[in-house]
Amino acid sequence: MRYISTRGEAPVLGFCDALLAGLARDGGLYVPETWPTLSHAAIARLAGKPYWQVAETVISPFIGEEIGADDLRHMLQQAYAGFTHPAVTPLVQIGDSLFVQELFHGPTLAFKDVAMQLLARLMDHVLKARGRRATIVGATSGDTGSAAIEAFRGLEQVDVIILYPHGRVSEVQRRQMTTVAAPNVQAVALEGNFDDCQAQLKAMFNHLAFRDEIGLSGVNSINWARIVAQIVYYFTAAVALGAPHRPVSFSVPTGNFGDIFAGYVAKRMGLPIDRLVIATNVNDILARTVATGVYEARGVVATSAPSMDIQVSSNFERLLFDAHDRNAASVRGLMAGLAQSGAFEIEPSAIERIRAEFDADRADEREVAATIGRFWREAGYLLDPHTAVGVAVAEKSDRDRHVPMVVLGTAHPAKFPAAVKAASGIEPALPPFMADLLERPERFTVLPNDLIVLEEFVRRHSRAAKGAAA
Ligand SMILES: Cc1ncc(COP(=O)(O)O)c(C=O)c1O
Ligand SMILES: N[C@@H](CCOP(=O)(O)O)C(=O)O
C-alpha cells in the first residue's frame, strides 16, 4: 500500500514511512492511494472473533508486506491485552435501537487508547528496526496527550512532548499527563486553546529543518496509523449488530474529525454503514459546514466536553480530498483560503457528496446536561459529556429506527466528574487502578504560545536532536 498527500506535493510513502512522518512535508495529510476492500464473506467471518483478530483482518491491507504477519499479530495481542473489558470495545444498549460502543476500557479511559496502544508498539518496532530515535510532539485537548504519555512512557526510542491548553482540560485529564514520572515524557501547558496547540504542532512539522533535526513524529490523528487503528471498532460494532447482512448507523462525537473519518474509511472498505452522524458541541464548525457549505473558523468556546472544543478540524482535509475526486490542487486552494481568511467555500458537487454520506448537528450545553440526566434516570446509564453530545444528536436526528444507531462512547464519565455530577447528581468514581490520581505529584511546564520558545523546549528534551545513537 502506498500513501499520498492530500496536497499532492510530498513524497509518496509506504506504511512505515507514513507512520513516522505524521504530517506530509507539503503540509497535507497522508491517505492510502486506494481504499482496500473486504468482501461480504470476509466481513461475515469477523463475527464472534476476538478484537485483535478483527484488527488483524482490517489493518493488514493498510500495512501490506512492510511488517511481518507474526510481528503484527503479537503487537495487536499485546496492545489489547491490557483493556479491562474482554470485548475491548463492548456495545451497551441504552434505548430503542440505540447503542453506546464503550471505547474507554483502556488505561486512560478514552477512545484514544484503542489506537495509541497499537501506535506506540508499531513506532517502537519500526524505530528499533531502523536503529533510530524519534521525537514525538503531540497537541491535545486532553485525551490524546494522556493516552500518548501512557503508551510511550519509558520507551527507549522516543521522547514525547505534549502540548495541552493551559486551564482548559479537566483535572483528571491534566493529572493523567502531569503525574507520569518517566524521563522521556514532558507535559507543556500552552497559554492558548487546543487550536493554538495544533497550529504550533503543524508549524513545527512545516519547519522542515527543525523537523529533520529532531526526527519529529506525530501521534495525533494527522498520523494515518491512528485512523487505521480506529477503523477496527466500526467493524466489531456493526458485525455484532448484524453486518454485513444489515446496515448500521453511527453517531460520533466529533472535534478533529479523526474518529468519524475512520468510520468513513470502514464504509469505503465495504462495511454497510447507513448514516455517519457528525455530532458536535457548540464549537460547531463541522455542523455549520455541512449545512452551509462554508467552512469558517470562529472563536473556541469552553464547554463541558473540553476534548471537542476545537474549531480547526484537521482530518476534514482528508474528506475534502475524496469529495474533490482526489484533486490535490483543489485541496491546496481551500487550505490556502483557510490560512488567509480563516474560511473557505466548498464547491456544490463536493458538498453534495459529503451530505450523501454524513448528517451533522450540534448539541448545546443545556442539551448535553439534559441528556446525561435523562439517560441516568431512565436507563441507569451514565454518559460522559462527549458521548452525551453523540447521544443528543442521534436522538434529534430523523433516523430510521429499523437501523441500529451506535453512538461512540469516547470517554469514561469519571474523566469529567464535575460535569457529570452537575447533570445527574452522581459523581462517577475513577477505577481502582487510578484511585490515587488526585494525590500524585504533578510535573509540567507552562509556556507561551510562541513557536521559537516551543521549539527550543522540544530541542532541549529531544535525544534525537542531540544525535544520541539509538
Ligand atoms: C472524549 C473525546 N470525544 C470526542 C473527541 C473527538 O474526536 P475526533 O477529534 O476524532 O473528532 C475527542 C477528541 O479527539 C475526545 O477526546
Ligand atoms: N480531542 C483530542 C484532540 C486531538 O485529536 P487527535 O485525534 O487529532 O489526536 C484530544 O483529546 O487531545
GROMACS .gro file of C-alpha atoms in nm, residues 2-409:
model
  408
    2ARG     CA    1   0.133   0.345  -0.093
    3TYR     CA    2   0.039   0.671   0.076
    4ILE     CA    3  -0.013   1.004  -0.098
    5SER     CA    4  -0.053   1.352   0.045
    6THR     CA    5  -0.384   1.537   0.021
    7ARG     CA    6  -0.183   1.833  -0.115
    8GLY     CA    7  -0.002   1.626  -0.380
    9GLU     CA    8   0.346   1.773  -0.333
   10ALA     CA    9   0.507   1.538  -0.082
   11PRO     CA   10   0.689   1.211  -0.147
   12VAL     CA   11   0.473   0.902  -0.186
   13LEU     CA   12   0.549   0.673   0.110
   14GLY     CA   13   0.497   0.318   0.229
   15PHE     CA   14   0.318   0.245   0.557
   16CYS     CA   15   0.622   0.258   0.788
   17ASP     CA   16   0.747   0.588   0.648
   18ALA     CA   17   0.398   0.739   0.666
   19LEU     CA   18   0.379   0.615   1.027
   20LEU     CA   19   0.697   0.801   1.122
   21ALA     CA   20   0.624   1.106   0.907
   22GLY     CA   21   0.297   1.217   1.067
   23LEU     CA   22   0.219   1.529   0.865
   24ALA     CA   23   0.330   1.519   0.500
   25ARG     CA   24   0.616   1.754   0.407
   26ASP     CA   25   0.382   1.969   0.196
   27GLY     CA   26   0.157   2.030   0.499
   28GLY     CA   27  -0.100   1.775   0.379
   29LEU     CA   28  -0.221   1.451   0.532
   30TYR     CA   29  -0.132   1.105   0.410
   31VAL     CA   30  -0.407   0.880   0.274
   32PRO     CA   31  -0.385   0.542   0.100
   33GLU     CA   32  -0.359   0.562  -0.277
   34THR     CA   33  -0.667   0.338  -0.300
   35TRP     CA   34  -0.917   0.211  -0.044
   36PRO     CA   35  -0.874  -0.160   0.025
   37THR     CA   36  -1.199  -0.358   0.045
   38LEU     CA   37  -1.322  -0.658   0.240
   39SER     CA   38  -1.573  -0.890   0.072
   40HIS     CA   39  -1.917  -0.959   0.215
   41ALA     CA   40  -1.795  -1.306   0.313
   42ALA     CA   41  -1.480  -1.173   0.479
   43ILE     CA   42  -1.687  -0.930   0.687
   44ALA     CA   43  -1.930  -1.208   0.782
   45ARG     CA   44  -1.637  -1.419   0.904
   46LEU     CA   45  -1.544  -1.148   1.160
   47ALA     CA   46  -1.848  -1.237   1.373
   48GLY     CA   47  -1.751  -1.374   1.713
   49LYS     CA   48  -1.378  -1.321   1.665
   50PRO     CA   49  -1.168  -1.160   1.941
   51TYR     CA   50  -1.092  -0.792   1.891
   52TRP     CA   51  -0.728  -0.844   1.798
   53GLN     CA   52  -0.824  -1.084   1.520
   54VAL     CA   53  -1.073  -0.841   1.370
   55ALA     CA   54  -0.799  -0.579   1.393
   56GLU     CA   55  -0.560  -0.808   1.208
   57THR     CA   56  -0.805  -0.852   0.919
   58VAL     CA   57  -0.893  -0.483   0.897
   59ILE     CA   58  -0.544  -0.338   0.944
   60SER     CA   59  -0.328  -0.579   0.740
   61PRO     CA   60  -0.425  -0.442   0.395
   62PHE     CA   61  -0.303  -0.096   0.502
   63ILE     CA   62   0.038  -0.231   0.604
   64GLY     CA   63   0.096  -0.480   0.325
   65GLU     CA   64   0.432  -0.658   0.347
   66GLU     CA   65   0.604  -0.386   0.550
   67ILE     CA   66   0.558  -0.551   0.888
   68GLY     CA   67   0.570  -0.930   0.924
   69ALA     CA   68   0.238  -1.103   0.997
   70ASP     CA   69   0.371  -1.261   1.320
   71ASP     CA   70   0.507  -0.930   1.446
   72LEU     CA   71   0.178  -0.752   1.373
   73ARG     CA   72  -0.024  -1.027   1.542
   74HIS     CA   73   0.198  -1.007   1.851
   75MET     CA   74   0.165  -0.628   1.869
   76LEU     CA   75  -0.214  -0.648   1.836
   77GLN     CA   76  -0.243  -0.911   2.109
   78GLN     CA   77  -0.023  -0.704   2.342
   79ALA     CA   78  -0.199  -0.377   2.261
   80TYR     CA   79  -0.542  -0.503   2.363
   81ALA     CA   80  -0.442  -0.738   2.646
   82GLY     CA   81  -0.445  -0.452   2.896
   83PHE     CA   82  -0.804  -0.341   2.830
   84THR     CA   83  -1.031  -0.405   3.126
   85HIS     CA   84  -1.321  -0.544   2.922
   86PRO     CA   85  -1.277  -0.877   2.740
   87ALA     CA   86  -1.458  -0.743   2.433
   88VAL     CA   87  -1.220  -0.439   2.434
   89THR     CA   88  -1.493  -0.209   2.289
   90PRO     CA   89  -1.825  -0.355   2.412
   91LEU     CA   90  -2.171  -0.249   2.299
   92VAL     CA   91  -2.437  -0.147   2.552
   93GLN     CA   92  -2.798  -0.092   2.452
   94ILE     CA   93  -2.937   0.228   2.607
   95GLY     CA   94  -3.258   0.278   2.410
   96ASP     CA   95  -3.477   0.174   2.120
   97SER     CA   96  -3.222   0.053   1.861
   98LEU     CA   97  -2.975   0.289   2.029
   99PHE     CA   98  -2.637   0.160   2.148
  100VAL     CA   99  -2.322   0.301   2.303
  101GLN     CA  100  -1.996   0.142   2.198
  102GLU     CA  101  -1.774   0.187   2.502
  103LEU     CA  102  -1.431   0.280   2.377
  104PHE     CA  103  -1.299   0.375   2.721
  105HIS     CA  104  -1.179   0.050   2.874
  106GLY     CA  105  -0.811   0.125   2.808
  107PRO     CA  106  -0.555   0.263   3.055
  108THR     CA  107  -0.653   0.633   3.028
  109LEU     CA  108  -1.029   0.586   2.997
  110ALA     CA  109  -1.083   0.737   2.649
  111PHE     CA  110  -1.107   0.608   2.294
  112LYS     CA  111  -0.756   0.731   2.219
  113ASP     CA  112  -0.612   0.427   2.398
  114VAL     CA  113  -0.750   0.195   2.131
  115ALA     CA  114  -0.523   0.343   1.865
  116MET     CA  115  -0.240   0.469   2.084
  117GLN     CA  116  -0.165   0.131   2.242
  118LEU     CA  117  -0.103  -0.004   1.894
  119LEU     CA  118   0.069   0.307   1.757
  120ALA     CA  119   0.334   0.301   2.031
  121ARG     CA  120   0.415  -0.062   1.953
  122LEU     CA  121   0.428   0.000   1.579
  123MET     CA  122   0.657   0.301   1.617
  124ASP     CA  123   0.887   0.130   1.862
  125HIS     CA  124   0.910  -0.170   1.628
  126VAL     CA  125   0.994   0.039   1.321
  127LEU     CA  126   1.238   0.269   1.503
  128LYS     CA  127   1.426  -0.026   1.655
  129ALA     CA  128   1.445  -0.196   1.316
  130ARG     CA  129   1.594   0.124   1.173
  131GLY     CA  130   1.822   0.189   1.470
  132ARG     CA  131   1.699   0.543   1.519
  133ARG     CA  132   1.516   0.765   1.762
  134ALA     CA  133   1.220   0.999   1.716
  135THR     CA  134   1.080   1.300   1.896
  136ILE     CA  135   0.705   1.293   1.924
  137VAL     CA  136   0.524   1.620   1.971
  138GLY     CA  137   0.151   1.597   2.026
  139ALA     CA  138  -0.129   1.853   2.061
  140THR     CA  139  -0.412   1.760   2.291
  141SER     CA  140  -0.739   1.888   2.423
  142GLY     CA  141  -0.694   1.630   2.699
  143ASP     CA  142  -0.726   1.272   2.581
  144THR     CA  143  -0.470   1.220   2.304
  145GLY     CA  144  -0.200   1.354   2.535
  146SER     CA  145  -0.278   1.126   2.826
  147ALA     CA  146  -0.312   0.821   2.601
  148ALA     CA  147   0.019   0.903   2.428
  149ILE     CA  148   0.206   0.958   2.754
  150GLU     CA  149   0.074   0.630   2.890
  151ALA     CA  150   0.157   0.436   2.573
  152PHE     CA  151   0.505   0.581   2.508
  153ARG     CA  152   0.635   0.638   2.863
  154GLY     CA  153   0.968   0.477   2.927
  155LEU     CA  154   1.029   0.375   2.564
  156GLU     CA  155   1.397   0.399   2.474
  157GLN     CA  156   1.342   0.505   2.112
  158VAL     CA  157   1.122   0.812   2.167
  159ASP     CA  158   1.086   1.135   2.360
  160VAL     CA  159   0.733   1.267   2.396
  161ILE     CA  160   0.635   1.631   2.440
  162ILE     CA  161   0.264   1.702   2.476
  163LEU     CA  162   0.112   2.049   2.434
  164TYR     CA  163  -0.219   2.098   2.613
  165PRO     CA  164  -0.423   2.417   2.657
  166HIS     CA  165  -0.342   2.566   2.999
  167GLY     CA  166  -0.651   2.556   3.225
  168ARG     CA  167  -0.879   2.407   2.959
  169VAL     CA  168  -0.864   2.035   3.033
  170SER     CA  169  -1.036   1.852   3.319
  171GLU     CA  170  -0.836   1.786   3.637
  172VAL     CA  171  -0.832   1.412   3.569
  173GLN     CA  172  -0.707   1.469   3.213
  174ARG     CA  173  -0.437   1.710   3.333
  175ARG     CA  174  -0.318   1.479   3.606
  176GLN     CA  175  -0.303   1.184   3.369
  177MET     CA  176  -0.046   1.390   3.175
  178THR     CA  177   0.139   1.560   3.459
  179THR     CA  178   0.184   1.281   3.714
  180VAL     CA  179   0.388   1.045   3.496
  181ALA     CA  180   0.749   1.050   3.615
  182ALA     CA  181   0.912   0.888   3.309
  183PRO     CA  182   1.210   1.098   3.190
  184ASN     CA  183   1.116   1.067   2.821
  185VAL     CA  184   0.785   1.250   2.877
  186GLN     CA  185   0.716   1.624   2.907
  187ALA     CA  186   0.377   1.789   2.959
  188VAL     CA  187   0.356   2.151   2.840
  189ALA     CA  188   0.067   2.376   2.944
  190LEU     CA  189   0.050   2.613   2.649
  191GLU     CA  190  -0.101   2.956   2.703
  192GLY     CA  191  -0.375   2.921   2.441
  193ASN     CA  192  -0.650   2.687   2.329
  194PHE     CA  193  -0.632   2.349   2.154
  195ASP     CA  194  -0.634   2.509   1.808
  196ASP     CA  195  -0.322   2.704   1.912
  197CYS     CA  196  -0.155   2.379   2.026
  198GLN     CA  197  -0.240   2.210   1.696
  199ALA     CA  198  -0.129   2.512   1.490
  200GLN     CA  199   0.209   2.517   1.670
  201LEU     CA  200   0.250   2.144   1.615
  202LYS     CA  201   0.179   2.186   1.242
  203ALA     CA  202   0.420   2.481   1.231
  204MET     CA  203   0.693   2.255   1.373
  205PHE     CA  204   0.617   1.993   1.107
  206ASN     CA  205   0.625   2.259   0.836
  207HIS     CA  206   0.961   2.394   0.965
  208LEU     CA  207   1.148   2.128   0.773
  209ALA     CA  208   1.496   2.196   0.912
  210PHE     CA  209   1.366   2.167   1.269
  211ARG     CA  210   1.161   1.862   1.180
  212ASP     CA  211   1.465   1.681   1.043
  213GLU     CA  212   1.693   1.797   1.325
  214ILE     CA  213   1.478   1.637   1.595
  215GLY     CA  214   1.330   1.346   1.396
  216LEU     CA  215   0.979   1.480   1.453
  217SER     CA  216   0.693   1.231   1.458
  218GLY     CA  217   0.328   1.278   1.545
  219VAL     CA  218   0.067   1.082   1.737
  220ASN     CA  219  -0.234   1.298   1.661
  221SER     CA  220  -0.483   1.178   1.406
  222ILE     CA  221  -0.281   1.356   1.138
  223ASN     CA  222  -0.086   1.028   1.162
  224TRP     CA  223  -0.251   0.780   0.927
  225ALA     CA  224  -0.182   0.486   1.162
  226ARG     CA  225  -0.414   0.644   1.422
  227ILE     CA  226  -0.702   0.638   1.175
  228VAL     CA  227  -0.627   0.280   1.071
  229ALA     CA  228  -0.648   0.154   1.427
  230GLN     CA  229  -0.978   0.340   1.480
  231ILE     CA  230  -1.145   0.172   1.179
  232VAL     CA  231  -1.149  -0.161   1.362
  233TYR     CA  232  -1.421  -0.085   1.616
  234TYR     CA  233  -1.668   0.018   1.346
  235PHE     CA  234  -1.634  -0.339   1.219
  236THR     CA  235  -1.672  -0.504   1.560
  237ALA     CA  236  -1.985  -0.299   1.641
  238ALA     CA  237  -2.150  -0.340   1.302
  239VAL     CA  238  -2.083  -0.713   1.282
  240ALA     CA  239  -2.219  -0.763   1.635
  241LEU     CA  240  -2.540  -0.590   1.519
  242GLY     CA  241  -2.584  -0.798   1.204
  243ALA     CA  242  -2.349  -0.661   0.938
  244PRO     CA  243  -2.283  -0.739   0.660
  245HIS     CA  244  -2.644  -0.861   0.632
  246ARG     CA  245  -2.786  -0.546   0.790
  247PRO     CA  246  -2.684  -0.179   0.780
  248VAL     CA  247  -2.581   0.011   1.093
  249SER     CA  248  -2.551   0.387   1.158
  250PHE     CA  249  -2.302   0.567   1.382
  251SER     CA  250  -2.324   0.895   1.571
  252VAL     CA  251  -1.975   1.019   1.650
  253PRO     CA  252  -1.882   1.293   1.899
  254THR     CA  253  -1.654   1.494   1.675
  255GLY     CA  254  -1.376   1.751   1.707
  256ASN     CA  255  -1.072   1.685   1.491
  257PHE     CA  256  -1.275   1.458   1.257
  258GLY     CA  257  -1.038   1.160   1.302
  259ASP     CA  258  -1.279   0.919   1.463
  260ILE     CA  259  -1.562   0.973   1.219
  261PHE     CA  260  -1.322   0.969   0.925
  262ALA     CA  261  -1.228   0.617   1.039
  263GLY     CA  262  -1.599   0.531   1.001
  264TYR     CA  263  -1.597   0.675   0.652
  265VAL     CA  264  -1.300   0.452   0.566
  266ALA     CA  265  -1.480   0.147   0.711
  267LYS     CA  266  -1.766   0.225   0.473
  268ARG     CA  267  -1.528   0.261   0.178
  269MET     CA  268  -1.389  -0.081   0.274
  270GLY     CA  269  -1.732  -0.236   0.233
  271LEU     CA  270  -1.892  -0.216   0.579
  272PRO     CA  271  -2.263  -0.143   0.531
  273ILE     CA  272  -2.286   0.185   0.721
  274ASP     CA  273  -2.611   0.371   0.658
  275ARG     CA  274  -2.557   0.716   0.813
  276LEU     CA  275  -2.248   0.868   0.969
  277VAL     CA  276  -2.363   1.143   1.204
  278ILE     CA  277  -2.120   1.419   1.292
  279ALA     CA  278  -2.212   1.528   1.644
  280THR     CA  279  -2.050   1.849   1.768
  281ASN     CA  280  -2.085   2.061   2.079
  282VAL     CA  281  -2.132   2.439   2.040
  283ASN     CA  282  -1.793   2.450   1.870
  284ASP     CA  283  -1.992   2.353   1.565
  285ILE     CA  284  -1.776   2.436   1.264
  286LEU     CA  285  -1.846   2.096   1.107
  287ALA     CA  286  -2.222   2.107   1.162
  288ARG     CA  287  -2.225   2.456   1.008
  289THR     CA  288  -2.011   2.343   0.717
  290VAL     CA  289  -2.238   2.052   0.628
  291ALA     CA  290  -2.541   2.282   0.650
  292THR     CA  291  -2.400   2.577   0.454
  293GLY     CA  292  -2.101   2.451   0.252
  294VAL     CA  293  -1.887   2.722   0.413
  295TYR     CA  294  -1.606   2.616   0.647
  296GLU     CA  295  -1.549   2.913   0.873
  297ALA     CA  296  -1.350   2.908   1.197
  298ARG     CA  297  -1.494   3.110   1.486
  299GLY     CA  298  -1.363   3.157   1.842
  300VAL     CA  299  -1.350   2.845   2.056
  301VAL     CA  300  -1.593   2.830   2.348
  302ALA     CA  301  -1.506   2.626   2.660
  303THR     CA  302  -1.768   2.354   2.724
  304SER     CA  303  -1.834   2.056   2.950
  305ALA     CA  304  -1.692   1.839   2.668
  306PRO     CA  305  -1.349   2.006   2.651
  307SER     CA  306  -1.189   1.745   2.427
  308MET     CA  307  -1.420   1.861   2.148
  309ASP     CA  308  -1.351   2.233   2.195
  310ILE     CA  309  -1.192   2.251   1.852
  311GLN     CA  310  -1.256   2.475   1.552
  312VAL     CA  311  -0.986   2.376   1.306
  313SER     CA  312  -1.065   2.016   1.234
  314SER     CA  313  -0.757   1.851   1.086
  315ASN     CA  314  -0.897   1.538   0.926
  316PHE     CA  315  -1.169   1.720   0.737
  317GLU     CA  316  -0.893   1.777   0.480
  318ARG     CA  317  -0.888   1.401   0.414
  319LEU     CA  318  -1.260   1.406   0.338
  320LEU     CA  319  -1.227   1.716   0.120
  321PHE     CA  320  -0.964   1.531  -0.083
  322ASP     CA  321  -1.207   1.248  -0.161
  323ALA     CA  322  -1.502   1.483  -0.212
  324HIS     CA  323  -1.295   1.669  -0.477
  325ASP     CA  324  -1.216   1.348  -0.669
  326ARG     CA  325  -0.875   1.337  -0.501
  327ASN     CA  326  -0.771   1.656  -0.674
  328ALA     CA  327  -0.481   1.784  -0.460
  329ALA     CA  328  -0.482   2.126  -0.631
  330SER     CA  329  -0.839   2.185  -0.512
  331VAL     CA  330  -0.739   2.094  -0.156
  332ARG     CA  331  -0.436   2.324  -0.172
  333GLY     CA  332  -0.665   2.606  -0.285
  334LEU     CA  333  -0.907   2.551   0.003
  335MET     CA  334  -0.629   2.530   0.261
  336ALA     CA  335  -0.469   2.848   0.128
  337GLY     CA  336  -0.806   3.019   0.169
  338LEU     CA  337  -0.827   2.895   0.527
  339ALA     CA  338  -0.478   3.023   0.605
  340GLN     CA  339  -0.552   3.364   0.451
  341SER     CA  340  -0.904   3.437   0.567
  342GLY     CA  341  -0.998   3.168   0.819
  343ALA     CA  342  -1.264   3.031   0.582
  344PHE     CA  343  -1.335   2.859   0.251
  345GLU     CA  344  -1.639   2.763   0.047
  346ILE     CA  345  -1.679   2.405  -0.073
  347GLU     CA  346  -1.793   2.369  -0.434
  348PRO     CA  347  -2.153   2.244  -0.475
  349SER     CA  348  -2.072   1.897  -0.613
  350ALA     CA  349  -1.826   1.830  -0.330
  351ILE     CA  350  -2.059   1.938  -0.051
  352GLU     CA  351  -2.336   1.726  -0.204
  353ARG     CA  352  -2.107   1.424  -0.188
  354ILE     CA  353  -2.033   1.497   0.175
  355ARG     CA  354  -2.406   1.532   0.252
  356ALA     CA  355  -2.471   1.199   0.080
  357GLU     CA  356  -2.257   1.026   0.344
  358PHE     CA  357  -2.287   1.241   0.655
  359ASP     CA  358  -2.552   1.404   0.869
  360ALA     CA  359  -2.439   1.669   1.115
  361ASP     CA  360  -2.585   1.856   1.408
  362ARG     CA  361  -2.476   2.013   1.734
  363ALA     CA  362  -2.585   1.981   2.096
  364ASP     CA  363  -2.559   2.281   2.326
  365GLU     CA  364  -2.465   2.271   2.693
  366ARG     CA  365  -2.826   2.252   2.809
  367GLU     CA  366  -2.897   1.957   2.579
  368VAL     CA  367  -2.581   1.777   2.690
  369ALA     CA  368  -2.668   1.810   3.060
  370ALA     CA  369  -3.032   1.710   2.997
  371THR     CA  370  -2.918   1.401   2.802
  372ILE     CA  371  -2.682   1.290   3.081
  373GLY     CA  372  -2.959   1.339   3.340
  374ARG     CA  373  -3.228   1.164   3.135
  375PHE     CA  374  -3.028   0.854   3.046
  376TRP     CA  375  -2.917   0.817   3.407
  377ARG     CA  376  -3.276   0.841   3.534
  378GLU     CA  377  -3.445   0.637   3.258
  379ALA     CA  378  -3.182   0.383   3.155
  380GLY     CA  379  -2.948   0.379   3.458
  381TYR     CA  380  -2.662   0.457   3.221
  382LEU     CA  381  -2.410   0.730   3.297
  383LEU     CA  382  -2.283   0.917   2.991
  384ASP     CA  383  -1.975   1.139   2.982
  385PRO     CA  384  -2.037   1.482   2.823
  386HIS     CA  385  -1.869   1.388   2.491
  387THR     CA  386  -2.071   1.070   2.447
  388ALA     CA  387  -2.378   1.269   2.553
  389VAL     CA  388  -2.322   1.501   2.256
  390GLY     CA  389  -2.336   1.195   2.031
  391VAL     CA  390  -2.650   1.063   2.201
  392ALA     CA  391  -2.825   1.402   2.199
  393VAL     CA  392  -2.760   1.450   1.828
  394ALA     CA  393  -2.863   1.091   1.746
  395GLU     CA  394  -3.187   1.142   1.937
  396LYS     CA  395  -3.262   1.464   1.748
  397SER     CA  396  -3.190   1.308   1.410
  398ASP     CA  397  -3.462   1.181   1.185
  399ARG     CA  398  -3.327   0.828   1.199
  400ASP     CA  399  -3.472   0.506   1.063
  401ARG     CA  400  -3.550   0.302   1.377
  402HIS     CA  401  -3.501  -0.022   1.183
  403VAL     CA  402  -3.133   0.060   1.153
  404PRO     CA  403  -2.937   0.030   1.479
  405MET     CA  404  -2.768   0.355   1.578
  406VAL     CA  405  -2.435   0.318   1.757
  407VAL     CA  406  -2.303   0.619   1.946
  408LEU     CA  407  -1.930   0.602   2.000
  409GLY     CA  408  -1.871   0.623   2.376
   0.00000   0.00000   0.00000
